[in-house]
Amino acid sequence: MVFKPHPNNTAIVITDPQNDFMCPGGKGYHLTKDNIEQNNTIQNLEILMSTALNKGYQLFISPHYLYPHDYGWQFTGNEQNMLLGLRMYQKANDYTPPSPGADFVHSLKPYIFDRRTVVSTPHKIASPQTNDLVYQLRQHRIEKTILAGVLSNICVESHMRHLIESGFETAVVYDATATLSERDFQAAVTNYKAFASATWTTQEAISNL
């Protein structure tokens, strides 16, 4: 079956478009810099998001925040240990602005703050199991999703798997993602091709919108 998006039933979902992993000065940028530059991730996200909005598609943003009380978790996995150890995605509470690292990438803000864009509650580990993304998608009558963001093999892949198992036909724009190494990136692409209904470059994605 060919994946055919339409503005009436398809959303662009972006995971963690925030400074800590994506921009110089971010607490995890030293880990992702090479893969971001290799994939041209930021520019590809700009192209994908701007083209989608111009063609009438709605954007959904699934951010990642960590609050002071999250440092009291009784157990954590390796990914959580990394984020907590680097003190990434810091936010004091729901009522205060995020830290600079948890703030959205500046060049993506025009699309994130577009009046049509939906910003979900934050996910806590890697998938939308812990936020309201799926509920928001259903409330907007979305049936298909096109996914991009960071990290390729963690949050993007976890979102892909969860959305597919929640009944959403899903495509992934792999060069609008990035992660910690080329090996991790290629592992993610292998899994995108195994599960997603389409695995596209940014140029392929915008030509199909």
Coordinates of C-alpha atoms in Angstrom, one line a residue:
M1 CA 0.0 0.0 0.0
V2 CA 1.4 3.4 -1.0
F3 CA 1.5 6.1 1.7
K4 CA -0.6 9.0 0.4
P5 CA -0.8 12.0 2.8
H6 CA -3.5 14.6 2.6
P7 CA -3.9 17.8 4.8
N8 CA -7.3 16.6 5.9
N9 CA -6.0 13.5 7.7
T10 CA -2.2 13.7 7.9
A11 CA -0.1 15.5 10.5
I12 CA 3.6 16.3 10.6
V13 CA 5.0 15.2 14.0
I14 CA 8.3 16.6 15.3
T15 CA 10.0 15.2 18.3
D16 CA 12.2 17.3 20.6
P17 CA 13.0 20.3 18.3
Q18 CA 14.9 21.8 21.2
N19 CA 18.4 23.4 21.6
D20 CA 20.0 20.9 23.9
F21 CA 20.7 18.3 21.2
M22 CA 20.3 20.4 18.1
C23 CA 22.2 23.7 18.5
P24 CA 25.7 24.8 19.5
G25 CA 25.8 25.5 23.3
G26 CA 23.2 22.7 23.9
K27 CA 24.2 20.3 26.7
G28 CA 24.1 17.3 24.3
Y29 CA 25.1 19.0 21.1
H30 CA 28.7 17.6 21.3
L31 CA 27.1 14.2 21.0
T32 CA 24.9 14.9 17.9
K33 CA 26.9 17.6 16.1
D34 CA 28.5 15.3 13.5
N35 CA 25.2 13.5 12.6
I36 CA 23.3 16.8 12.4
E37 CA 25.8 18.3 10.0
Q38 CA 26.0 15.1 7.9
N39 CA 22.2 14.9 7.6
N40 CA 21.6 18.7 7.3
T41 CA 19.0 18.0 9.9
I42 CA 18.1 21.6 10.9
Q43 CA 17.7 22.8 7.3
N44 CA 15.7 19.7 6.4
L45 CA 13.3 20.3 9.3
E46 CA 12.9 23.9 8.2
I47 CA 12.1 22.8 4.7
L48 CA 9.7 20.0 5.9
M49 CA 7.8 22.2 8.4
S50 CA 7.5 25.3 6.2
T51 CA 6.4 23.3 3.1
A52 CA 3.9 21.4 5.2
L53 CA 2.3 24.5 6.6
N54 CA 2.2 26.2 3.2
K55 CA 0.4 23.2 1.8
G56 CA -2.2 23.2 4.6
Y57 CA -0.8 20.4 6.9
Q58 CA -0.9 20.8 10.7
L59 CA 2.2 20.4 12.8
F60 CA 2.3 18.5 16.1
I61 CA 5.3 19.0 18.4
S62 CA 6.2 16.4 21.0
P63 CA 8.7 18.1 23.4
H64 CA 10.8 16.7 26.2
Y65 CA 11.1 18.5 29.5
L66 CA 12.6 17.4 32.8
Y67 CA 11.4 19.1 36.1
P68 CA 13.1 19.2 39.5
H69 CA 10.9 16.4 40.8
D70 CA 12.1 14.1 38.0
Y71 CA 15.5 13.9 39.7
G72 CA 13.8 11.9 42.5
W73 CA 12.9 9.0 40.2
Q74 CA 13.5 5.6 41.9
F75 CA 14.9 4.0 38.8
T76 CA 16.2 5.1 35.4
G77 CA 17.6 3.6 32.2
N78 CA 20.6 4.6 30.2
E79 CA 18.9 7.2 28.2
Q80 CA 17.3 8.8 31.2
N81 CA 20.6 8.7 33.1
M82 CA 22.2 10.6 30.2
L83 CA 19.6 13.3 30.1
L84 CA 19.5 13.7 33.9
G85 CA 23.3 13.6 34.2
L86 CA 23.8 16.3 31.5
R87 CA 20.8 18.2 33.1
M88 CA 19.2 18.5 29.7
Y89 CA 15.7 19.8 28.9
Q90 CA 15.4 21.7 32.2
K91 CA 12.1 23.4 33.1
A92 CA 11.3 24.5 36.7
N93 CA 7.5 23.9 36.3
D94 CA 4.7 24.2 33.9
Y95 CA 4.3 27.9 34.6
T96 CA 7.8 29.1 33.9
P97 CA 9.8 29.4 30.6
P98 CA 12.1 26.5 29.8
S99 CA 15.9 26.8 30.2
P100 CA 17.8 27.9 27.1
G101 CA 18.6 24.3 26.3
A102 CA 15.0 23.2 26.6
D103 CA 13.8 26.1 24.4
F104 CA 12.8 25.4 20.8
V105 CA 15.4 25.9 18.0
H106 CA 15.1 29.5 17.0
S107 CA 14.8 28.9 13.3
L108 CA 11.9 26.5 13.9
K109 CA 9.9 28.8 16.1
P110 CA 7.9 30.4 13.3
Y111 CA 6.4 27.0 12.5
I112 CA 6.1 25.8 16.1
F113 CA 4.3 29.0 17.1
D114 CA 2.0 29.1 14.1
R115 CA -1.5 29.3 15.4
R116 CA -2.4 26.0 13.7
T117 CA 0.4 24.0 15.4
V118 CA -0.3 21.8 18.4
V119 CA 2.3 21.5 21.1
S120 CA 1.6 18.4 23.2
T121 CA 2.4 17.9 26.8
P122 CA 6.0 16.7 27.3
H123 CA 7.0 13.0 27.0
K124 CA 9.2 11.7 29.8
I125 CA 11.3 9.0 28.3
A126 CA 11.0 8.4 24.5
S127 CA 7.5 7.7 23.3
P128 CA 4.1 9.4 23.4
Q129 CA 3.0 6.8 26.0
T130 CA 3.7 9.5 28.6
N131 CA 2.1 12.6 26.9
D132 CA -1.1 13.6 25.2
L133 CA 0.1 13.5 21.6
V134 CA -2.2 10.6 20.6
Y135 CA -5.2 12.2 22.2
Q136 CA -4.5 15.5 20.4
L137 CA -4.0 13.7 17.0
R138 CA -7.4 11.9 17.4
Q139 CA -9.2 15.1 18.5
H140 CA -8.0 16.6 15.2
R141 CA -9.2 13.6 13.2
I142 CA -5.6 12.7 12.2
E143 CA -5.2 9.2 10.7
K144 CA -1.6 9.4 9.3
T145 CA 1.6 10.9 10.6
I146 CA 4.9 12.0 9.0
L147 CA 7.6 11.9 11.7
A148 CA 10.9 13.7 12.1
G149 CA 13.1 15.1 14.9
V150 CA 15.7 13.8 17.4
L151 CA 17.0 11.4 18.4
S152 CA 16.7 9.1 15.4
N153 CA 16.9 5.8 17.3
I154 CA 15.4 6.8 20.5
C155 CA 12.5 9.4 20.5
V156 CA 11.8 9.3 16.8
E157 CA 11.8 5.5 16.6
S158 CA 9.8 5.2 19.9
H159 CA 7.2 7.6 18.5
M160 CA 7.1 5.7 15.3
R161 CA 6.5 2.4 16.9
H162 CA 3.9 3.8 19.4
L163 CA 2.0 5.7 16.7
I164 CA 1.8 2.6 14.4
E165 CA 0.6 0.4 17.2
S166 CA -2.0 3.1 18.1
G167 CA -3.4 2.8 14.6
F168 CA -1.7 5.7 12.7
E169 CA -0.3 5.1 9.3
T170 CA 3.2 6.5 9.7
A171 CA 6.0 7.7 7.5
V172 CA 9.5 8.9 8.7
V173 CA 11.7 11.6 7.1
Y174 CA 15.0 10.1 8.0
D175 CA 17.3 12.9 6.9
A176 CA 15.3 15.3 9.1
T177 CA 16.4 13.3 12.1
A178 CA 19.8 12.9 13.9
T179 CA 21.3 11.0 16.7
L180 CA 24.6 10.2 18.6
S181 CA 26.5 8.3 15.8
E182 CA 26.3 7.1 12.3
R183 CA 25.9 3.6 13.5
D184 CA 22.9 4.6 15.7
F185 CA 21.5 6.5 12.8
Q186 CA 21.7 3.6 10.4
A187 CA 20.2 1.3 13.0
A188 CA 17.2 3.6 13.2
V189 CA 16.8 3.8 9.4
T190 CA 16.8 0.0 9.3
N191 CA 14.0 -0.1 11.8
Y192 CA 12.1 2.7 10.0
K193 CA 12.2 0.6 6.8
A194 CA 10.9 -2.4 8.8
F195 CA 7.9 -0.7 10.4
A196 CA 6.9 2.6 8.6
S197 CA 4.6 2.8 5.7
A198 CA 7.2 5.1 4.0
T199 CA 10.8 6.1 4.7
W200 CA 11.6 9.3 2.8
T201 CA 14.3 11.9 2.4
T202 CA 13.1 15.5 2.9
Q203 CA 12.9 16.1 -0.8
E204 CA 10.8 12.9 -1.3
A205 CA 8.5 14.0 1.6
I206 CA 7.8 17.4 0.3
S207 CA 7.2 16.1 -3.2
N208 CA 4.6 13.8 -1.8
L209 CA 2.8 16.4 0.3

